[in-house]
């Protein structure tokens, strides 16, 4: 039987060995969403009820608050970029804002938040030699004409969708 525990939580030998806040959140969510009593959820996850009530009622620590502020800043930068910035670029912007953080921490937090940078595909140039056979050049780059309607020339503009 598979248990409904968060990604960051693993049940090892009947005892939850992971992020305690995530375990407490799962127990609370089971009560509100599925109507499962706290006692049943605590027993299934291998934690005591007193532990759950202690974690549920305790104030947030400074570390948790800092991590939440960091997550908010990461989400803000990510959405402002249109979902194109990855952890290296977000790291640079956060350091400029005054954060003291590592790139791997940002990458890990982005993965937890489900933020994946979208790759912007750049259009490759079509005029590079060797890519495809070139069309014959009848005008020989001489665009002067002795009479009208003899040589037509125009400008090509690349339209990017």
mmCIF file of C-alpha atoms in Angstrom:
data_model
loop_
_atom_site.group_PDB
_atom_site.id
_atom_site.type_symbol
_atom_site.label_atom_id
_atom_site.label_comp_id
_atom_site.label_asym_id
_atom_site.label_seq_id
_atom_site.Cartn_x
_atom_site.Cartn_y
_atom_site.Cartn_z
ATOM 1 C CA UNK A 1 0.000 0.000 0.000
ATOM 2 C CA UNK A 2 1.458 3.330 -1.028
ATOM 3 C CA UNK A 3 1.295 6.158 1.480
ATOM 4 C CA UNK A 4 0.431 9.746 0.645
ATOM 5 C CA UNK A 5 3.596 11.501 1.814
ATOM 6 C CA UNK A 6 5.314 14.529 0.288
ATOM 7 C CA UNK A 7 8.263 14.205 -2.083
ATOM 8 C CA UNK A 8 10.687 15.457 0.541
ATOM 9 C CA UNK A 9 9.487 12.900 3.084
ATOM 10 C CA UNK A 10 10.449 9.235 3.266
ATOM 11 C CA UNK A 11 9.095 6.824 5.807
ATOM 12 C CA UNK A 12 11.983 4.721 7.075
ATOM 13 C CA UNK A 13 11.158 1.937 9.513
ATOM 14 C CA UNK A 14 7.877 3.548 10.549
ATOM 15 C CA UNK A 15 9.482 6.868 11.444
ATOM 16 C CA UNK A 16 9.242 9.873 9.167
ATOM 17 C CA UNK A 17 12.797 10.945 8.324
ATOM 18 C CA UNK A 18 12.503 14.182 6.422
ATOM 19 C CA UNK A 19 11.216 17.722 6.568
ATOM 20 C CA UNK A 20 9.031 17.778 9.699
ATOM 21 C CA UNK A 21 6.980 20.718 8.412
ATOM 22 C CA UNK A 22 6.111 18.705 5.294
ATOM 23 C CA UNK A 23 4.992 15.732 7.405
ATOM 24 C CA UNK A 24 2.825 17.980 9.588
ATOM 25 C CA UNK A 25 1.402 19.537 6.418
ATOM 26 C CA UNK A 26 0.454 16.119 5.028
ATOM 27 C CA UNK A 27 -1.327 15.204 8.259
ATOM 28 C CA UNK A 28 -3.264 18.492 8.222
ATOM 29 C CA UNK A 29 -4.095 18.147 4.524
ATOM 30 C CA UNK A 30 -5.418 14.622 5.030
ATOM 31 C CA UNK A 31 -7.851 15.976 7.625
ATOM 32 C CA UNK A 32 -9.094 18.919 5.541
ATOM 33 C CA UNK A 33 -9.177 17.292 2.098
ATOM 34 C CA UNK A 34 -10.065 13.680 2.861
ATOM 35 C CA UNK A 35 -11.585 13.808 6.351
ATOM 36 C CA UNK A 36 -8.955 11.420 7.768
ATOM 37 C CA UNK A 37 -8.485 11.993 11.540
ATOM 38 C CA UNK A 38 -5.108 13.157 12.797
ATOM 39 C CA UNK A 39 -4.659 10.001 14.859
ATOM 40 C CA UNK A 40 -4.934 7.757 11.791
ATOM 41 C CA UNK A 41 -2.533 9.907 9.727
ATOM 42 C CA UNK A 42 -0.020 10.081 12.570
ATOM 43 C CA UNK A 43 -0.127 6.317 13.020
ATOM 44 C CA UNK A 44 0.280 5.734 9.266
ATOM 45 C CA UNK A 45 3.309 8.050 9.089
ATOM 46 C CA UNK A 46 4.855 6.680 12.266
ATOM 47 C CA UNK A 47 4.780 9.891 14.331
ATOM 48 C CA UNK A 48 3.102 10.612 17.657
ATOM 49 C CA UNK A 49 0.092 12.881 17.975
ATOM 50 C CA UNK A 50 1.901 15.060 20.498
ATOM 51 C CA UNK A 51 4.694 15.596 17.948
ATOM 52 C CA UNK A 52 2.146 16.644 15.322
ATOM 53 C CA UNK A 53 0.407 19.145 17.618
ATOM 54 C CA UNK A 54 3.769 20.554 18.696
ATOM 55 C CA UNK A 55 4.781 21.113 15.054
ATOM 56 C CA UNK A 56 1.380 22.430 14.023
ATOM 57 C CA UNK A 57 1.250 25.106 16.725
ATOM 58 C CA UNK A 58 4.873 26.223 16.774
ATOM 59 C CA UNK A 59 5.950 29.567 15.257
ATOM 60 C CA UNK A 60 8.068 29.584 12.094
ATOM 61 C CA UNK A 61 11.827 29.715 12.597
ATOM 62 C CA UNK A 62 14.073 32.357 11.098
ATOM 63 C CA UNK A 63 15.499 29.813 8.676
ATOM 64 C CA UNK A 64 12.029 28.889 7.405
ATOM 65 C CA UNK A 65 11.092 32.554 7.001
ATOM 66 C CA UNK A 66 14.321 33.268 5.088
ATOM 67 C CA UNK A 67 13.695 30.269 2.822
ATOM 68 C CA UNK A 68 10.135 31.440 2.161
ATOM 69 C CA UNK A 69 11.350 34.965 1.274
ATOM 70 C CA UNK A 70 13.959 33.418 -1.011
ATOM 71 C CA UNK A 71 11.296 31.260 -2.689
ATOM 72 C CA UNK A 72 9.104 34.343 -3.192
ATOM 73 C CA UNK A 73 11.998 36.269 -4.776
ATOM 74 C CA UNK A 74 12.868 33.334 -7.036
ATOM 75 C CA UNK A 75 9.262 33.000 -8.209
ATOM 76 C CA UNK A 76 9.038 36.753 -8.819
ATOM 77 C CA UNK A 77 12.217 36.843 -10.935
ATOM 78 C CA UNK A 78 11.166 33.690 -12.790
ATOM 79 C CA UNK A 79 7.738 35.074 -13.722
ATOM 80 C CA UNK A 80 9.178 38.477 -14.699
ATOM 81 C CA UNK A 81 11.522 36.688 -17.100
ATOM 82 C CA UNK A 82 8.592 34.931 -18.719
ATOM 83 C CA UNK A 83 9.851 31.581 -17.451
ATOM 84 C CA UNK A 84 13.144 31.773 -19.327
ATOM 85 C CA UNK A 85 15.683 32.330 -16.521
ATOM 86 C CA UNK A 86 17.399 29.331 -14.998
ATOM 87 C CA UNK A 87 19.230 29.078 -11.696
ATOM 88 C CA UNK A 88 22.506 30.726 -12.886
ATOM 89 C CA UNK A 89 20.753 33.884 -14.094
ATOM 90 C CA UNK A 90 18.457 34.021 -11.054
ATOM 91 C CA UNK A 91 21.547 33.580 -8.852
ATOM 92 C CA UNK A 92 23.166 36.656 -10.418
ATOM 93 C CA UNK A 93 20.044 38.764 -9.899
ATOM 94 C CA UNK A 94 19.617 37.627 -6.292
ATOM 95 C CA UNK A 95 23.257 38.429 -5.484
ATOM 96 C CA UNK A 96 22.691 41.912 -6.928
ATOM 97 C CA UNK A 97 19.687 42.233 -4.605
ATOM 98 C CA UNK A 98 21.940 41.423 -1.642
ATOM 99 C CA UNK A 99 21.229 37.726 -1.066
ATOM 100 C CA UNK A 100 24.113 35.497 0.100
ATOM 101 C CA UNK A 101 23.191 32.206 -1.504
ATOM 102 C CA UNK A 102 24.632 29.387 -3.647
ATOM 103 C CA UNK A 103 23.583 28.472 -7.172
ATOM 104 C CA UNK A 104 22.844 24.874 -6.159
ATOM 105 C CA UNK A 105 20.503 26.061 -3.408
ATOM 106 C CA UNK A 106 18.566 28.076 -5.971
ATOM 107 C CA UNK A 107 18.469 25.113 -8.358
ATOM 108 C CA UNK A 108 17.189 22.831 -5.590
ATOM 109 C CA UNK A 109 14.525 25.327 -4.522
ATOM 110 C CA UNK A 110 13.440 25.857 -8.140
ATOM 111 C CA UNK A 111 13.046 22.085 -8.520
ATOM 112 C CA UNK A 112 10.934 21.934 -5.342
ATOM 113 C CA UNK A 113 8.752 24.770 -6.650
ATOM 114 C CA UNK A 114 8.435 23.094 -10.052
ATOM 115 C CA UNK A 115 10.062 25.989 -11.928
ATOM 116 C CA UNK A 116 11.776 24.850 -15.122
ATOM 117 C CA UNK A 117 13.347 27.386 -17.441
ATOM 118 C CA UNK A 118 12.002 27.404 -20.962
ATOM 119 C CA UNK A 119 14.718 27.290 -23.635
ATOM 120 C CA UNK A 120 14.427 30.156 -26.082
ATOM 121 C CA UNK A 121 15.349 28.769 -29.464
ATOM 122 C CA UNK A 122 17.269 31.260 -31.519
ATOM 123 C CA UNK A 123 16.658 31.235 -35.223
ATOM 124 C CA UNK A 124 19.785 30.250 -37.097
ATOM 125 C CA UNK A 125 20.971 32.419 -39.954
ATOM 126 C CA UNK A 126 20.024 31.302 -43.420
ATOM 127 C CA UNK A 127 22.811 33.074 -45.293
ATOM 128 C CA UNK A 128 25.795 31.132 -44.005
ATOM 129 C CA UNK A 129 27.727 29.427 -46.767
ATOM 130 C CA UNK A 130 27.746 25.672 -46.699
ATOM 131 C CA UNK A 131 24.327 25.298 -45.107
ATOM 132 C CA UNK A 132 22.536 24.713 -48.386
ATOM 133 C CA UNK A 133 23.358 25.294 -52.020
ATOM 134 C CA UNK A 134 23.143 28.958 -52.902
ATOM 135 C CA UNK A 135 20.849 30.154 -55.654
ATOM 136 C CA UNK A 136 22.499 31.343 -58.834
ATOM 137 C CA UNK A 137 23.263 35.052 -58.773
ATOM 138 C CA UNK A 138 22.141 36.496 -62.071
ATOM 139 C CA UNK A 139 22.567 40.161 -61.097
ATOM 140 C CA UNK A 140 26.198 39.773 -59.896
ATOM 141 C CA UNK A 141 25.501 42.394 -57.171
ATOM 142 C CA UNK A 142 25.122 45.124 -59.751
ATOM 143 C CA UNK A 143 21.752 46.705 -59.035
ATOM 144 C CA UNK A 144 21.990 49.558 -61.540
ATOM 145 C CA UNK A 145 19.619 49.290 -64.490
ATOM 146 C CA UNK A 146 19.685 51.087 -67.824
ATOM 147 C CA UNK A 147 15.897 51.035 -68.208
ATOM 148 C CA UNK A 148 12.877 50.396 -65.922
ATOM 149 C CA UNK A 149 11.636 46.883 -65.202
ATOM 150 C CA UNK A 150 14.962 45.300 -66.091
ATOM 151 C CA UNK A 151 16.356 44.529 -62.587
ATOM 152 C CA UNK A 152 14.237 44.144 -59.469
ATOM 153 C CA UNK A 153 15.767 44.418 -56.003
ATOM 154 C CA UNK A 154 14.242 44.303 -52.566
ATOM 155 C CA UNK A 155 15.002 43.948 -48.886
ATOM 156 C CA UNK A 156 14.275 40.728 -47.002
ATOM 157 C CA UNK A 157 12.994 41.003 -43.448
ATOM 158 C CA UNK A 158 12.935 37.991 -41.201
ATOM 159 C CA UNK A 159 9.591 37.528 -39.481
ATOM 160 C CA UNK A 160 9.851 35.721 -36.152
ATOM 161 C CA UNK A 161 6.666 34.370 -34.631
#
